[in-house]
Amino acid sequence: MKTAFYSTRPFERTSFPAANTAHGHALEFFAEILTPATAALARGAPCACLGVADHAGREALAALRDAGVRLIALRSAGFNHVDLDAATALGLTVARVPAYSPYAVAEHALALLMTLNRKTHRAYNRIREQNFSLEGLMGFDLHEKTVGVIGTGQIGEAFIRIMLGMGCRVLASDPFENPRCVELGVRYVPTAELWPACDVIALHCPLTPQTRHLVNQAALGAIKPGAILINTSRGAVVDTLAVIAALKSGRLGGLAIDVYEEEGDLFYRDLSGEVLQDDVFVRLMTFPNVLITGHQGFFTREAVAAIAETTLANVSGFELGTIPPANLVTTGHVVSSAPRE
Ligand code: NAI
């Protein structure tokens, strides 16, 4: 089936054709982000394939439908960027990739934590300058420390297993207890109990109205002084201004993020020759105890290959009427409406 890809990143021009040898779809790659104006690029393609940067509002969806699109194939788990009511009203099917590699993100969270704690990024630069001083590089043993995990789904569970392997105690918060985590000895507590008890707090929940700014001024006022916060979930789970205040006061001992509230204007492009306009982000970059990566938690060979395979299998499934229910977001009526980003 002819499929028009919006906001295509360079690696996707390799991973999708590789997976497509088993499917034989006609893939058309566009760098353009989906807007009502760029929807016409999909003319003649029954499928539009969207990334998280593509905001599929009512107008853009209507323009896609007018161009002949019937399937929106998301190459992400989240679908907050799609107006599902509009898609349903327009009779568009929306499919997603509910899971690819939880290990990719959990292992990236570990990398962030280890780097921030043991300051290997600073050591790397120092050694290249022939500065062998250890001043300022002291970390702490993770062994026997308490780690708080918010959200114990696929990624949260994978991260918990890693932390338990390092000899940590784990407290968790999630409206739904994961029985496998309970079996591992994880204790579920309300966030009010989790904040002050943890040396490390890792966020692995989706962005929903309930989790937006979950880590706010009140939460940061309750954390153990010097605790480290790791966020690989979604930027807006954290109130960035409150976090900056907590870093300035020293209450928050360190911050490592793979996601940022306003990342849409920054991440996934080379802005090295530009003047950054986001003063909040620039302030974050000045802290010695802040580590930022540009939404690369998912970026492993295995995860990228799995995203391409499942997305194209959804396109094939649409032709045959066999898209797995877990991958279907809408099919003329809304079948999955849990808000997440
Ligand atoms: P999942 O759906 O398997 O697990 C999410 C868990 O969060 C569920 O157990 C759910 O009950 C829980 N949750 C929902 N509301 C909550 C709340 N108010 N408080 C605490 N827990 C809550 O999702 P998965 O695959 O583990 O992904 C988690 C998140 O990781 C995604 O929603 C996404 O935001 C982020 N992610 C980040 C990536 C990256 O590259 N940095 C890549 C993939 C996902």
Coordinates of C-alpha atoms and ligand atoms in Angstrom, one line a residue:
M1 CA 0.0 0.0 0.0
K2 CA 1.3 3.5 -0.8
T3 CA 2.3 5.1 2.5
A4 CA 3.4 8.7 3.0
F5 CA 5.8 9.3 5.8
Y6 CA 5.8 12.6 7.5
S7 CA 8.7 14.2 9.6
T8 CA 11.0 11.4 8.5
R9 CA 14.3 11.2 10.3
P10 CA 17.4 10.0 8.5
F11 CA 17.6 6.6 10.3
E12 CA 14.0 5.9 9.3
R13 CA 14.9 6.1 5.6
T14 CA 17.0 3.0 6.3
S15 CA 15.0 1.1 9.0
F16 CA 11.7 1.2 7.1
P17 CA 12.9 0.0 3.7
A18 CA 14.8 -2.8 5.5
A19 CA 11.6 -4.0 7.2
N20 CA 9.6 -3.4 4.1
T21 CA 11.2 -6.2 2.2
A22 CA 8.8 -8.5 4.0
H23 CA 5.7 -6.3 3.2
G24 CA 6.3 -4.7 -0.2
H25 CA 4.5 -1.4 0.5
A26 CA 5.3 1.7 -1.6
L27 CA 7.0 4.0 0.9
E28 CA 7.3 7.8 0.2
F29 CA 9.4 9.7 2.7
F30 CA 8.9 13.4 3.5
A31 CA 10.9 15.5 5.9
E32 CA 7.9 17.8 6.3
I33 CA 5.9 17.8 9.5
L34 CA 2.2 17.2 9.0
T35 CA 0.2 20.4 8.8
P36 CA -3.1 21.2 7.0
A37 CA -0.9 22.6 4.2
T38 CA 1.5 19.6 3.9
A39 CA -1.4 17.0 4.0
A40 CA -1.6 17.3 0.2
L41 CA 1.8 15.5 0.0
A42 CA -0.1 12.3 0.8
R43 CA -2.3 12.6 -2.2
G44 CA -2.8 9.1 -3.7
A45 CA -1.6 7.3 -0.6
P46 CA -4.2 5.4 1.4
C47 CA -1.9 5.5 4.5
A48 CA -0.1 8.4 6.2
C49 CA 2.6 7.4 8.7
L50 CA 3.1 9.9 11.5
G51 CA 5.8 10.5 14.1
V52 CA 5.4 12.2 17.5
A53 CA 6.3 15.6 15.9
D54 CA 3.3 15.4 13.6
H55 CA 0.3 17.1 15.2
A56 CA -2.8 15.5 13.6
G57 CA -5.5 18.0 14.5
R58 CA -9.0 18.1 13.0
E59 CA -8.0 20.2 10.0
A60 CA -4.9 18.2 9.1
L61 CA -6.8 15.0 9.4
A62 CA -9.6 16.3 7.2
A63 CA -7.0 17.4 4.6
L64 CA -5.4 13.9 4.7
R65 CA -8.8 12.3 4.2
D66 CA -9.5 14.6 1.3
A67 CA -6.2 13.5 -0.2
G68 CA -7.4 9.9 0.0
V69 CA -5.9 8.7 3.3
R70 CA -7.8 6.1 5.2
L71 CA -5.2 4.8 7.7
I72 CA -3.1 6.8 10.1
A73 CA -0.1 4.5 11.0
L74 CA 1.6 6.0 14.0
R75 CA 5.2 4.9 14.5
S76 CA 4.9 5.5 18.3
A77 CA 3.1 4.1 21.2
G78 CA 1.6 7.4 22.3
F79 CA -1.3 8.9 20.4
N80 CA -1.9 12.2 22.2
H81 CA -0.8 14.1 19.0
V82 CA -3.9 12.8 17.1
D83 CA -7.4 14.2 17.5
L84 CA -9.1 10.9 18.0
D85 CA -12.7 12.3 17.9
A86 CA -11.9 13.9 14.6
A87 CA -10.3 10.7 13.2
T88 CA -13.4 8.8 14.2
A89 CA -15.8 11.3 12.7
L90 CA -13.8 11.2 9.5
G91 CA -13.8 7.4 9.4
L92 CA -10.0 7.2 9.7
T93 CA -8.4 4.1 11.3
V94 CA -5.5 4.9 13.6
A95 CA -3.0 2.3 14.5
R96 CA 0.1 2.5 16.7
V97 CA 3.1 0.5 17.9
P98 CA 2.2 -0.3 21.5
A99 CA 5.5 -1.8 22.5
Y100 CA 8.9 -2.1 20.9
S101 CA 11.8 -2.4 23.4
P102 CA 11.2 -1.4 27.0
Y103 CA 14.9 -2.4 27.6
A104 CA 16.1 0.4 25.3
V105 CA 14.5 3.1 27.4
A106 CA 15.2 1.4 30.8
E107 CA 18.9 0.9 29.9
H108 CA 19.1 4.6 28.8
A109 CA 17.7 5.6 32.2
L110 CA 20.4 3.6 33.8
A111 CA 23.0 5.2 31.5
L112 CA 21.7 8.7 32.6
L113 CA 21.8 7.7 36.3
M114 CA 25.3 6.2 36.2
T115 CA 26.7 9.2 34.2
L116 CA 25.1 11.8 36.5
N117 CA 26.1 10.0 39.7
R118 CA 29.7 9.0 38.7
K119 CA 30.3 12.0 36.5
T120 CA 31.9 10.1 33.7
H121 CA 30.9 12.8 31.2
R122 CA 33.0 15.3 33.1
A123 CA 35.9 12.8 33.6
Y124 CA 36.0 12.1 29.9
N125 CA 36.5 15.7 29.1
R126 CA 39.0 16.2 31.9
I127 CA 41.2 13.4 30.8
R128 CA 41.3 14.7 27.3
E129 CA 42.6 18.0 28.7
Q130 CA 45.2 15.9 30.7
N131 CA 43.5 17.0 33.9
F132 CA 43.7 13.9 36.2
S133 CA 42.3 15.6 39.3
L134 CA 39.4 13.8 41.0
E135 CA 38.0 17.1 42.5
G136 CA 34.3 17.2 42.1
L137 CA 33.9 13.7 40.7
M138 CA 32.7 11.9 43.9
G139 CA 29.5 9.9 43.5
F140 CA 27.7 7.5 45.8
D141 CA 27.1 3.7 45.9
L142 CA 23.8 2.8 44.4
H143 CA 24.0 -0.4 46.4
E144 CA 21.4 -0.3 49.2
K145 CA 20.0 3.0 48.1
T146 CA 16.2 3.5 47.7
V147 CA 14.9 4.1 44.2
G148 CA 11.4 5.4 43.6
V149 CA 9.8 4.4 40.3
I150 CA 6.7 6.3 39.1
G151 CA 4.9 4.1 36.6
T152 CA 5.6 0.3 36.6
G153 CA 4.5 -0.7 33.1
Q154 CA 6.9 -2.2 30.6
I155 CA 9.7 0.3 30.9
G156 CA 9.2 0.8 34.7
E157 CA 9.4 -2.9 35.3
A158 CA 12.6 -3.3 33.2
F159 CA 14.2 -0.4 35.1
I160 CA 13.2 -1.9 38.4
R161 CA 14.8 -5.3 37.5
I162 CA 18.0 -3.4 36.7
M163 CA 17.9 -1.5 40.0
L164 CA 17.2 -4.6 42.0
G165 CA 20.2 -6.2 40.3
M166 CA 22.3 -3.3 41.6
G167 CA 21.2 -4.0 45.1
C168 CA 18.8 -1.2 45.5
R169 CA 15.5 -1.1 47.4
V170 CA 12.6 -0.1 45.2
L171 CA 9.4 1.8 46.1
A172 CA 6.8 2.4 43.4
S173 CA 3.8 4.5 42.6
D174 CA 1.2 3.5 40.0
P175 CA -2.6 3.4 40.1
F176 CA -2.3 -0.2 38.9
E177 CA 0.1 -2.5 40.8
N178 CA 2.2 -4.8 38.5
P179 CA 2.0 -8.3 40.0
R180 CA 5.5 -9.1 38.6
C181 CA 6.9 -6.1 40.5
V182 CA 5.1 -7.1 43.7
E183 CA 6.6 -10.5 43.3
L184 CA 10.1 -9.0 43.0
G185 CA 9.5 -7.3 46.4
V186 CA 8.6 -3.8 45.2
R187 CA 6.5 -1.9 47.6
Y188 CA 3.8 0.4 46.2
V189 CA 3.3 3.6 48.2
P190 CA 1.5 6.9 47.6
T191 CA 3.7 9.6 46.0
A192 CA 3.6 11.5 49.3
E193 CA 5.5 8.6 50.9
L194 CA 7.7 8.0 47.9
W195 CA 9.2 11.6 47.6
P196 CA 10.9 11.8 51.0
A197 CA 12.1 8.2 51.0
C198 CA 14.1 8.0 47.8
D199 CA 17.7 8.7 46.8
V200 CA 16.8 8.4 43.2
I201 CA 13.4 9.0 41.5
A202 CA 12.8 7.7 38.0
L203 CA 9.7 8.6 35.9
H204 CA 8.3 5.9 33.7
C205 CA 4.6 7.0 33.5
P206 CA 2.8 8.4 30.4
L207 CA 1.9 12.0 30.2
T208 CA -1.8 12.3 31.1
P209 CA -3.8 15.1 32.7
Q210 CA -3.1 13.3 36.0
T211 CA 0.7 13.2 35.5
R212 CA 1.2 16.7 34.0
H213 CA 3.6 18.5 36.3
L214 CA 3.5 15.6 38.8
V215 CA 7.0 16.7 39.8
N216 CA 6.1 20.2 40.9
Q217 CA 7.1 22.7 43.6
A218 CA 5.3 20.7 46.3
A219 CA 6.8 17.4 45.3
L220 CA 10.3 18.9 45.1
G221 CA 9.8 20.4 48.5
A222 CA 9.1 16.9 49.9
I223 CA 12.0 15.0 48.3
K224 CA 15.0 13.8 50.2
P225 CA 17.6 16.7 50.1
G226 CA 20.1 15.8 47.3
A227 CA 18.0 13.2 45.6
I228 CA 18.5 12.6 41.9
L229 CA 15.6 12.8 39.4
I230 CA 15.7 10.9 36.1
N231 CA 13.0 11.6 33.5
T232 CA 12.8 9.5 30.3
S233 CA 9.0 9.6 30.1
R234 CA 7.6 12.9 28.8
G235 CA 8.9 16.4 29.5
A236 CA 5.7 17.8 30.9
V237 CA 5.6 15.2 33.7
V238 CA 8.0 17.7 35.3
D239 CA 7.5 21.4 36.0
T240 CA 10.8 22.6 34.5
L241 CA 10.7 26.0 36.3
A242 CA 10.1 24.3 39.7
V243 CA 13.0 21.9 38.9
I244 CA 15.3 24.8 38.1
A245 CA 14.4 26.4 41.5
A246 CA 15.1 23.1 43.3
L247 CA 18.5 22.8 41.5
K248 CA 19.4 26.4 42.4
S249 CA 18.5 25.8 46.1
G250 CA 20.4 22.5 46.1
R251 CA 17.3 20.6 47.3
L252 CA 17.5 18.5 44.1
G253 CA 20.9 16.9 43.8
G254 CA 20.9 16.2 40.1
L255 CA 18.7 16.0 37.1
A256 CA 19.0 13.7 34.1
I257 CA 16.4 14.1 31.3
D258 CA 15.9 12.6 27.9
V259 CA 12.7 14.6 27.4
Y260 CA 11.8 18.2 27.9
E261 CA 8.5 20.1 28.0
E262 CA 9.2 22.2 24.9
E263 CA 11.4 19.7 23.1
G264 CA 9.4 20.0 19.9
D265 CA 11.2 23.2 19.0
L266 CA 14.7 21.7 19.7
F267 CA 15.2 18.0 19.5
Y268 CA 15.9 15.9 16.4
R269 CA 17.7 18.7 14.5
D270 CA 21.1 20.2 14.4
L271 CA 20.8 23.7 15.8
S272 CA 24.6 24.1 16.5
G273 CA 24.8 27.2 14.3
E274 CA 21.7 28.8 15.8
V275 CA 20.9 31.1 18.7
L276 CA 18.7 29.1 21.0
Q277 CA 15.5 31.1 21.9
D278 CA 14.4 28.9 24.8
D279 CA 15.9 30.5 27.9
V280 CA 14.6 27.9 30.3
F281 CA 16.4 25.1 28.4
V282 CA 19.5 27.2 28.2
R283 CA 19.4 27.7 32.0
L284 CA 19.1 24.0 32.4
M285 CA 22.2 23.4 30.4
T286 CA 24.3 25.6 32.7
F287 CA 24.0 23.4 35.8
P288 CA 27.0 21.0 36.3
N289 CA 24.6 18.5 37.8
V290 CA 22.1 18.4 34.9
L291 CA 22.5 15.9 32.1
I292 CA 20.4 16.1 29.0
T293 CA 19.9 13.8 26.0
G294 CA 17.6 14.6 23.1
H295 CA 14.9 11.9 23.3
Q296 CA 17.1 9.0 22.4
G297 CA 15.9 6.5 25.0
F298 CA 14.2 4.4 22.3
F299 CA 17.2 4.6 19.9
T300 CA 18.7 1.1 19.8
R301 CA 19.0 -1.1 16.8
E302 CA 16.4 -3.5 18.2
A303 CA 13.8 -0.8 19.1
V304 CA 14.1 1.0 15.7
A305 CA 13.8 -2.3 13.8
A306 CA 10.8 -3.3 15.9
I307 CA 9.1 0.1 15.3
A308 CA 9.5 -0.3 11.6
E309 CA 8.3 -3.9 11.6
T310 CA 5.1 -3.3 13.7
T311 CA 4.2 -0.1 11.8
L312 CA 4.4 -1.9 8.4
A313 CA 2.6 -4.9 9.8
N314 CA -0.2 -2.5 10.8
V315 CA -0.3 -1.3 7.2
S316 CA -0.5 -4.9 5.9
G317 CA -3.1 -5.7 8.6
F318 CA -5.2 -2.8 7.5
E319 CA -5.4 -4.3 4.0
L320 CA -6.4 -7.7 5.4
G321 CA -8.5 -6.4 8.3
T322 CA -6.2 -8.1 10.8
I323 CA -4.6 -5.3 12.8
P324 CA -4.2 -6.7 16.3
P325 CA -6.6 -5.0 18.7
A326 CA -3.8 -3.8 21.0
N327 CA -2.4 -1.8 18.0
L328 CA -5.7 -0.2 17.0
V329 CA -6.5 3.2 18.5
T330 CA -9.6 4.0 16.4
T331 CA -11.4 2.0 13.8
G332 CA -14.4 4.2 13.0
H333 CA -15.2 4.2 16.7
V334 CA -12.7 4.9 19.6
V335 CA -11.4 1.6 20.9
S336 CA -8.7 3.0 23.2
S337 CA -9.2 6.4 24.8
A338 CA -6.7 6.4 27.7
P339 CA -5.0 9.8 27.4
R340 CA -1.3 9.5 27.0
E341 CA 1.5 11.4 25.2
Ligands
NAI1 P1 3.2 1.3 29.9 O1 1.8 1.7 29.4 O2 3.6 -0.1 29.8 O3 3.4 1.8 31.4 C1 3.0 3.0 31.9 C2 2.6 2.8 33.4 O4 2.4 4.1 34.0 C3 1.4 2.0 33.6 O5 1.6 0.9 34.5 C4 0.4 3.0 34.1 O6 -0.6 2.4 35.0 C5 1.3 4.0 34.8 N1 0.6 5.2 35.2 C6 -0.4 5.8 34.5 N2 -0.7 6.9 35.2 C7 0.1 7.0 36.3 C8 0.2 7.9 37.4 N3 -0.7 8.9 37.5 N4 1.1 7.7 38.3 C9 1.9 6.6 38.2 N5 1.9 5.7 37.2 C10 1.0 5.9 36.3 O7 4.2 2.3 29.1 P2 5.7 2.1 28.9 O8 5.9 1.4 27.6 O9 6.4 1.5 30.1 O10 6.2 3.6 28.7 C11 6.2 4.6 29.7 C12 6.4 5.9 29.1 O11 7.8 6.0 28.7 C13 5.6 6.2 27.9 O12 4.3 6.7 28.2 C14 6.4 7.3 27.2 O13 6.0 8.6 27.8 C15 7.8 7.1 27.7 N6 8.7 6.6 26.6 C16 9.8 7.3 26.4 C17 10.7 6.9 25.3 C18 12.0 7.6 25.1 O14 12.6 7.4 24.0 N7 12.4 8.4 26.0 C19 10.3 5.8 24.4 C20 9.1 5.1 24.8 C21 8.3 5.5 25.8

